[in-house]
Amino acid sequence: MSRSRVLVYRELPPDQLARIRAEHEVTLADPSLPEQEAAFFEALGSASGMIGALYPVGSSLLARAPALRVVSSVSVGLDAYDQAALAARGIVLCHTPGVLDEAVADLLMGMVLAIGRRIPELVEHVRTGAWARHVEPDLYGWDVHGKTLGVLGYGRIGHAVARRAALGFGMPVLYCARSPRASGLPGGAARQVSLPELLSESDFLVVVLPLTEQTRGLLGAAELSLMKPGAFLVNAGRGAVIQEDALVRALDAERLRGAALDVFVTEPLPGESPLRTHPKVLPLPHVGSATHETRHAMAEMATSNLLMVLRGEPPLAAQPVRPQP
Ligand code: DGY
């Protein structure tokens, strides 16, 4: 088998890099770093494969990649890729579903607990030396157990969160999905409802939707106004599913008690974003899958996908290539 050029545009663990190097010539270049941008575009001209994450791959980039056969994303989300442009060129787009579900669900439950029990504020209370006497009701949190958890986006991650909430915390679970879907949990532990019901009945609303044309801006002022007064919003899907200005207004109006956000419209979060310092927001730097074990599993799956396509084999997970019009 002939060796091809592979462009690695986001850091990979050494063992996975070695697997690629055993079969192909590798160029390491991250186009989001100004000092590596030129090397990235030079290698792109002869690359048969690309592996990385979170860098927009659209038609102008593809025009500079005449030999490209596969883009292997170290992510489950594919919103950074122009799927129509890739399909039009017959380029296979691979991703890593399945291996990150439990890690993202762990973090989501952590966000629910952190915001409900006010853990970051209480840590600050101790660190700043303000803990001089016992904590008064102004710093009490709210119960998590027994409260209603709503899941918007009942895929693999949504189901993993529902399982933790229902079986571990005794939370009644509601979920909303486009089509009728069995809860996959013991009888009655989770119930499918409409979006308005989900919004009005959830004490903690967990959003795990991918970003598509249907989900972009889905939660705006009208939807947020349907949420139960005093509810918490938790998002680890994609930032642009929520209209951020409407969310800030709902928090300022004390309609919502708080929001825990792992994803934002613009990442990294710009300095001027009110979400960075808002007292009712717990912001995280897009770390749903960021554990040593899970990021390694994602890199391993993405590497396998890349090598399989370059060998002419079907990958473990790819977007179907749509027929050209
Ligand atoms: C994913 O896999 O899509 C995560 O959000 C990390 O980018």
Short mmCIF file of C-alpha atoms and ligand atoms in Angstrom, two decimals:
data_model
loop_
_atom_site.label_atom_id
_atom_site.label_comp_id
_atom_site.label_asym_id
_atom_site.label_seq_id
_atom_site.Cartn_x
_atom_site.Cartn_y
_atom_site.Cartn_z
CA MET A 1 0.00 0.00 0.00
CA SER A 2 1.44 3.40 -0.95
CA ARG A 3 2.08 5.99 1.72
CA SER A 4 -0.06 9.13 1.60
CA ARG A 5 0.25 12.52 3.31
CA VAL A 6 -1.83 12.96 6.45
CA LEU A 7 -2.33 16.38 7.99
CA VAL A 8 -2.74 16.26 11.78
CA TYR A 9 -4.24 19.62 12.69
CA ARG A 10 -4.88 19.10 16.40
CA GLU A 11 -2.62 17.39 18.92
CA LEU A 12 -2.91 13.58 19.02
CA PRO A 13 -1.55 11.24 21.72
CA PRO A 14 1.86 9.80 20.77
CA ASP A 15 0.60 6.22 20.39
CA GLN A 16 -2.04 7.32 17.86
CA LEU A 17 0.42 9.49 15.98
CA ALA A 18 2.70 6.44 15.76
CA ARG A 19 -0.12 4.39 14.21
CA ILE A 20 -0.52 6.98 11.47
CA ARG A 21 3.23 7.33 10.94
CA ALA A 22 3.51 3.55 10.48
CA GLU A 23 1.41 3.83 7.31
CA HIS A 24 1.71 7.43 6.08
CA GLU A 25 3.77 10.62 5.98
CA VAL A 26 2.57 12.99 8.69
CA THR A 27 2.57 16.79 8.86
CA LEU A 28 1.66 18.32 12.21
CA ALA A 29 0.26 21.83 11.81
CA ASP A 30 -2.52 23.61 13.69
CA PRO A 31 -4.01 26.34 11.47
CA SER A 32 -5.44 28.18 14.47
CA LEU A 33 -1.86 29.00 15.56
CA PRO A 34 -0.55 31.85 13.36
CA GLU A 35 2.99 30.38 13.30
CA GLN A 36 1.69 27.04 11.90
CA GLU A 37 -0.85 28.33 9.41
CA ALA A 38 1.52 28.42 6.41
CA ALA A 39 2.73 24.84 7.06
CA PHE A 40 -0.90 23.70 7.34
CA PHE A 41 -1.89 25.14 3.97
CA GLU A 42 1.26 23.88 2.30
CA ALA A 43 0.61 20.30 3.47
CA LEU A 44 -3.08 20.61 2.60
CA GLY A 45 -2.09 20.79 -1.08
CA SER A 46 -0.95 17.15 -1.08
CA ALA A 47 -2.89 15.68 1.89
CA SER A 48 -5.06 12.60 1.37
CA GLY A 49 -6.29 12.68 4.95
CA MET A 50 -6.85 15.21 7.74
CA ILE A 51 -7.40 14.48 11.41
CA GLY A 52 -8.25 17.03 14.11
CA ALA A 53 -11.16 18.98 15.56
CA LEU A 54 -13.02 22.25 15.85
CA TYR A 55 -11.44 24.00 12.83
CA PRO A 56 -13.94 25.06 10.17
CA VAL A 57 -13.62 22.93 7.04
CA GLY A 58 -15.57 24.50 4.20
CA SER A 59 -15.40 24.96 0.46
CA SER A 60 -12.56 27.53 0.44
CA LEU A 61 -10.34 25.18 2.45
CA LEU A 62 -11.35 22.21 0.30
CA ALA A 63 -10.42 24.14 -2.85
CA ARG A 64 -6.84 24.03 -1.55
CA ALA A 65 -6.99 20.26 -0.88
CA PRO A 66 -7.20 18.56 -4.31
CA ALA A 67 -6.09 15.10 -3.09
CA LEU A 68 -8.22 14.93 0.07
CA ARG A 69 -10.14 11.66 0.59
CA VAL A 70 -10.98 11.68 4.30
CA VAL A 71 -11.51 14.15 7.14
CA SER A 72 -11.48 12.42 10.51
CA SER A 73 -12.89 14.56 13.31
CA VAL A 74 -11.85 13.90 16.90
CA SER A 75 -15.35 14.86 18.01
CA VAL A 76 -18.89 13.63 17.80
CA GLY A 77 -20.24 17.04 16.71
CA LEU A 78 -19.81 17.84 13.02
CA ASP A 79 -21.02 21.44 12.92
CA ALA A 80 -17.51 22.71 12.03
CA TYR A 81 -17.72 20.91 8.67
CA ASP A 82 -19.52 21.91 5.51
CA GLN A 83 -21.00 18.48 4.96
CA ALA A 84 -22.53 19.33 1.56
CA ALA A 85 -19.16 20.59 0.25
CA LEU A 86 -17.40 17.45 1.51
CA ALA A 87 -20.06 15.17 0.04
CA ALA A 88 -19.93 16.99 -3.30
CA ARG A 89 -16.24 16.06 -3.47
CA GLY A 90 -16.87 12.49 -2.24
CA ILE A 91 -14.66 13.15 0.81
CA VAL A 92 -15.54 10.86 3.73
CA LEU A 93 -16.28 12.70 6.99
CA CYS A 94 -15.72 10.54 10.09
CA HIS A 95 -16.42 11.23 13.76
CA THR A 96 -16.38 9.58 17.21
CA PRO A 97 -19.90 8.85 18.48
CA GLY A 98 -20.36 6.52 21.45
CA VAL A 99 -17.00 6.77 23.20
CA LEU A 100 -17.69 10.07 24.96
CA ASP A 101 -21.28 9.62 26.14
CA GLU A 102 -20.53 8.61 29.72
CA ALA A 103 -17.88 11.31 30.27
CA VAL A 104 -20.17 14.07 28.97
CA ALA A 105 -23.04 12.72 31.10
CA ASP A 106 -20.75 12.72 34.17
CA LEU A 107 -19.91 16.37 33.57
CA LEU A 108 -23.56 17.28 33.01
CA MET A 109 -24.51 15.80 36.37
CA GLY A 110 -21.55 17.66 37.86
CA MET A 111 -22.89 20.90 36.38
CA VAL A 112 -26.38 20.18 37.76
CA LEU A 113 -24.92 19.58 41.23
CA ALA A 114 -22.50 22.50 41.06
CA ILE A 115 -25.13 25.03 40.09
CA GLY A 116 -27.91 23.59 42.27
CA ARG A 117 -25.73 23.33 45.39
CA ARG A 118 -23.76 26.51 44.53
CA ILE A 119 -20.44 24.70 44.83
CA PRO A 120 -18.25 27.31 43.04
CA GLU A 121 -19.66 30.14 45.20
CA LEU A 122 -19.09 28.15 48.38
CA VAL A 123 -15.52 27.31 47.37
CA GLU A 124 -14.95 31.04 46.82
CA HIS A 125 -16.49 31.73 50.24
CA VAL A 126 -13.85 29.54 51.89
CA ARG A 127 -10.92 30.63 49.70
CA THR A 128 -11.51 34.33 50.25
CA GLY A 129 -11.58 33.89 54.03
CA ALA A 130 -15.28 34.88 54.23
CA TRP A 131 -16.10 31.68 56.17
CA ALA A 132 -16.02 33.24 59.62
CA ARG A 133 -19.19 31.64 61.04
CA HIS A 134 -21.74 29.04 59.94
CA VAL A 135 -23.29 29.48 56.53
CA GLU A 136 -26.61 31.38 56.52
CA PRO A 137 -29.59 30.81 54.20
CA ASP A 138 -28.26 33.39 51.72
CA LEU A 139 -25.69 30.77 50.72
CA TYR A 140 -27.90 27.69 50.87
CA GLY A 141 -28.34 25.78 47.64
CA TRP A 142 -31.35 23.90 46.28
CA ASP A 143 -32.10 20.17 46.40
CA VAL A 144 -31.15 18.19 43.33
CA HIS A 145 -32.56 14.80 44.37
CA GLY A 146 -36.26 14.48 43.66
CA LYS A 147 -36.36 17.52 41.34
CA THR A 148 -37.48 17.12 37.72
CA LEU A 149 -34.71 16.84 35.16
CA GLY A 150 -35.58 17.68 31.57
CA VAL A 151 -33.41 16.44 28.72
CA LEU A 152 -33.54 18.30 25.42
CA GLY A 153 -31.88 15.99 22.88
CA TYR A 154 -32.48 12.38 23.86
CA GLY A 155 -29.63 10.68 22.05
CA ARG A 156 -26.89 8.58 23.62
CA ILE A 157 -25.62 11.39 25.89
CA GLY A 158 -29.13 12.47 26.86
CA HIS A 159 -29.96 8.92 27.81
CA ALA A 160 -26.77 8.57 29.88
CA VAL A 161 -27.71 11.72 31.85
CA ALA A 162 -31.29 10.52 32.31
CA ARG A 163 -30.01 7.21 33.68
CA ARG A 164 -27.80 8.98 36.24
CA ALA A 165 -30.58 11.37 37.29
CA ALA A 166 -33.36 8.78 37.55
CA LEU A 167 -31.46 5.87 39.06
CA GLY A 168 -28.86 7.79 41.08
CA PHE A 169 -30.73 10.87 42.26
CA GLY A 170 -34.36 9.76 42.21
CA MET A 171 -35.21 12.56 39.77
CA PRO A 172 -38.32 12.25 37.62
CA VAL A 173 -36.98 12.63 34.05
CA LEU A 174 -38.74 14.24 31.10
CA TYR A 175 -37.27 14.22 27.63
CA CYS A 176 -38.04 15.74 24.29
CA ALA A 177 -37.03 14.18 20.99
CA ARG A 178 -38.17 14.74 17.41
CA SER A 179 -39.78 11.30 17.05
CA PRO A 180 -41.43 8.91 19.54
CA ARG A 181 -38.63 7.24 21.46
CA ALA A 182 -38.61 4.65 24.25
CA SER A 183 -36.92 6.00 27.36
CA GLY A 184 -34.67 2.96 27.73
CA LEU A 185 -35.09 3.26 31.51
CA PRO A 186 -37.15 1.14 33.93
CA GLY A 187 -40.91 1.78 33.60
CA GLY A 188 -42.00 5.32 34.35
CA ALA A 189 -38.49 6.64 35.18
CA ALA A 190 -38.48 8.88 32.10
CA ARG A 191 -41.35 10.29 30.06
CA GLN A 192 -41.37 11.81 26.58
CA VAL A 193 -43.11 15.20 26.44
CA SER A 194 -43.49 18.14 24.04
CA LEU A 195 -41.01 21.03 24.10
CA PRO A 196 -43.43 23.42 25.90
CA GLU A 197 -44.09 20.76 28.58
CA LEU A 198 -40.38 20.09 28.95
CA LEU A 199 -39.70 23.80 29.42
CA SER A 200 -42.51 24.41 31.88
CA GLU A 201 -41.98 21.31 34.04
CA SER A 202 -38.20 20.93 34.35
CA ASP A 203 -36.37 22.18 37.43
CA PHE A 204 -33.08 21.45 35.69
CA LEU A 205 -33.16 21.59 31.89
CA VAL A 206 -30.19 19.81 30.33
CA VAL A 207 -29.50 20.64 26.67
CA VAL A 208 -27.47 18.15 24.64
CA LEU A 209 -28.54 18.96 21.11
CA PRO A 210 -26.17 19.01 18.16
CA LEU A 211 -26.05 22.22 16.15
CA THR A 212 -28.07 21.94 12.94
CA GLU A 213 -30.24 24.32 10.94
CA GLN A 214 -33.21 23.04 13.00
CA THR A 215 -31.58 23.58 16.41
CA ARG A 216 -29.73 26.90 15.83
CA GLY A 217 -31.27 29.51 18.15
CA LEU A 218 -33.97 27.04 19.26
CA LEU A 219 -34.10 28.47 22.79
CA GLY A 220 -34.84 32.19 22.51
CA ALA A 221 -36.84 34.66 24.59
CA ALA A 222 -40.20 32.96 23.92
CA GLU A 223 -38.95 29.50 24.89
CA LEU A 224 -37.03 30.74 27.95
CA SER A 225 -40.16 32.56 29.13
CA LEU A 226 -41.94 29.18 29.21
CA MET A 227 -39.40 27.75 31.64
CA LYS A 228 -40.46 27.09 35.20
CA PRO A 229 -39.68 30.15 37.34
CA GLY A 230 -36.48 29.48 39.28
CA ALA A 231 -35.33 26.67 36.98
CA PHE A 232 -31.70 26.04 36.02
CA LEU A 233 -30.44 25.68 32.45
CA VAL A 234 -27.47 23.42 31.71
CA ASN A 235 -25.93 23.22 28.22
CA ALA A 236 -23.19 20.90 27.00
CA GLY A 237 -24.39 20.46 23.40
CA ARG A 238 -23.57 23.49 21.26
CA GLY A 239 -23.70 27.13 22.37
CA ALA A 240 -25.65 28.43 19.38
CA VAL A 241 -28.69 26.31 20.28
CA ILE A 242 -29.41 28.99 22.93
CA GLN A 243 -29.79 32.67 22.07
CA GLU A 244 -27.25 34.06 24.50
CA ASP A 245 -28.68 37.60 24.74
CA ALA A 246 -32.11 36.16 25.59
CA LEU A 247 -30.52 33.95 28.22
CA VAL A 248 -28.78 36.91 29.87
CA ARG A 249 -32.10 38.77 29.97
CA ALA A 250 -33.88 35.76 31.50
CA LEU A 251 -31.18 35.52 34.18
CA ASP A 252 -31.22 39.26 34.89
CA ALA A 253 -35.00 39.17 35.20
CA GLU A 254 -34.58 36.33 37.74
CA ARG A 255 -36.80 34.20 35.59
CA LEU A 256 -34.08 31.55 35.69
CA ARG A 257 -32.10 30.84 38.83
CA GLY A 258 -28.88 30.05 37.00
CA ALA A 259 -27.18 28.54 33.98
CA ALA A 260 -24.24 26.16 33.73
CA LEU A 261 -22.71 26.39 30.26
CA ASP A 262 -19.92 24.29 28.76
CA VAL A 263 -20.47 25.61 25.22
CA PHE A 264 -20.88 29.08 23.73
CA VAL A 265 -21.70 30.71 20.42
CA THR A 266 -18.07 31.88 20.17
CA GLU A 267 -15.29 29.80 21.70
CA PRO A 268 -13.06 30.59 23.46
CA LEU A 269 -15.56 32.88 25.18
CA PRO A 270 -14.72 36.50 24.25
CA GLY A 271 -13.61 38.78 27.08
CA GLU A 272 -16.59 41.08 26.52
CA SER A 273 -19.21 38.31 26.79
CA PRO A 274 -21.52 38.94 29.77
CA LEU A 275 -21.65 35.17 30.29
CA ARG A 276 -18.01 35.12 31.40
CA THR A 277 -18.60 36.97 34.69
CA HIS A 278 -22.38 36.87 35.17
CA PRO A 279 -23.01 35.93 38.83
CA LYS A 280 -25.72 33.43 37.86
CA VAL A 281 -23.62 31.67 35.21
CA LEU A 282 -21.23 28.81 35.77
CA PRO A 283 -19.06 28.89 32.62
CA LEU A 284 -16.81 25.99 31.60
CA PRO A 285 -14.32 25.90 28.68
CA HIS A 286 -15.99 23.19 26.50
CA VAL A 287 -14.73 20.21 28.47
CA GLY A 288 -17.61 17.73 28.27
CA SER A 289 -15.39 14.95 26.95
CA ALA A 290 -12.10 16.24 28.38
CA THR A 291 -10.90 13.38 30.55
CA HIS A 292 -7.64 11.55 29.87
CA GLU A 293 -9.45 8.28 29.18
CA THR A 294 -12.20 9.67 26.96
CA ARG A 295 -10.02 12.01 24.90
CA HIS A 296 -7.68 9.06 24.29
CA ALA A 297 -10.60 6.85 23.22
CA MET A 298 -11.78 9.59 20.84
CA ALA A 299 -8.30 9.98 19.34
CA GLU A 300 -8.02 6.22 18.93
CA MET A 301 -11.38 5.96 17.18
CA ALA A 302 -10.61 8.95 14.93
CA THR A 303 -7.23 7.45 14.03
CA SER A 304 -8.85 4.10 13.17
CA ASN A 305 -11.44 5.92 11.03
CA LEU A 306 -8.72 7.76 9.11
CA LEU A 307 -6.55 4.69 8.53
CA MET A 308 -9.52 2.54 7.49
CA VAL A 309 -10.67 5.02 4.83
CA LEU A 310 -7.13 5.41 3.48
CA ARG A 311 -6.89 1.58 3.28
CA GLY A 312 -10.15 1.50 1.34
CA GLU A 313 -12.11 -0.03 4.23
CA PRO A 314 -15.39 1.28 5.71
CA PRO A 315 -14.66 3.41 8.82
CA LEU A 316 -16.18 2.83 12.27
CA ALA A 317 -18.36 5.95 12.02
CA ALA A 318 -18.87 8.34 9.14
CA GLN A 319 -21.54 10.66 7.86
CA PRO A 320 -23.27 9.10 4.87
CA VAL A 321 -21.96 10.69 1.66
CA ARG A 322 -25.05 12.25 0.09
CA PRO A 323 -25.48 11.67 -3.63
CA GLN A 324 -24.37 14.63 -5.73
CA PRO A 325 -27.25 16.62 -7.22
C1 DGY B 1 -17.66 16.83 20.50
O1 DGY B 1 -17.14 15.71 20.45
O2 DGY B 1 -18.40 17.25 19.61
C2 DGY B 1 -17.34 17.67 21.68
O3 DGY B 1 -18.15 18.78 21.80
C3 DGY B 1 -15.88 18.09 21.64
O4 DGY B 1 -15.71 18.96 20.58
#
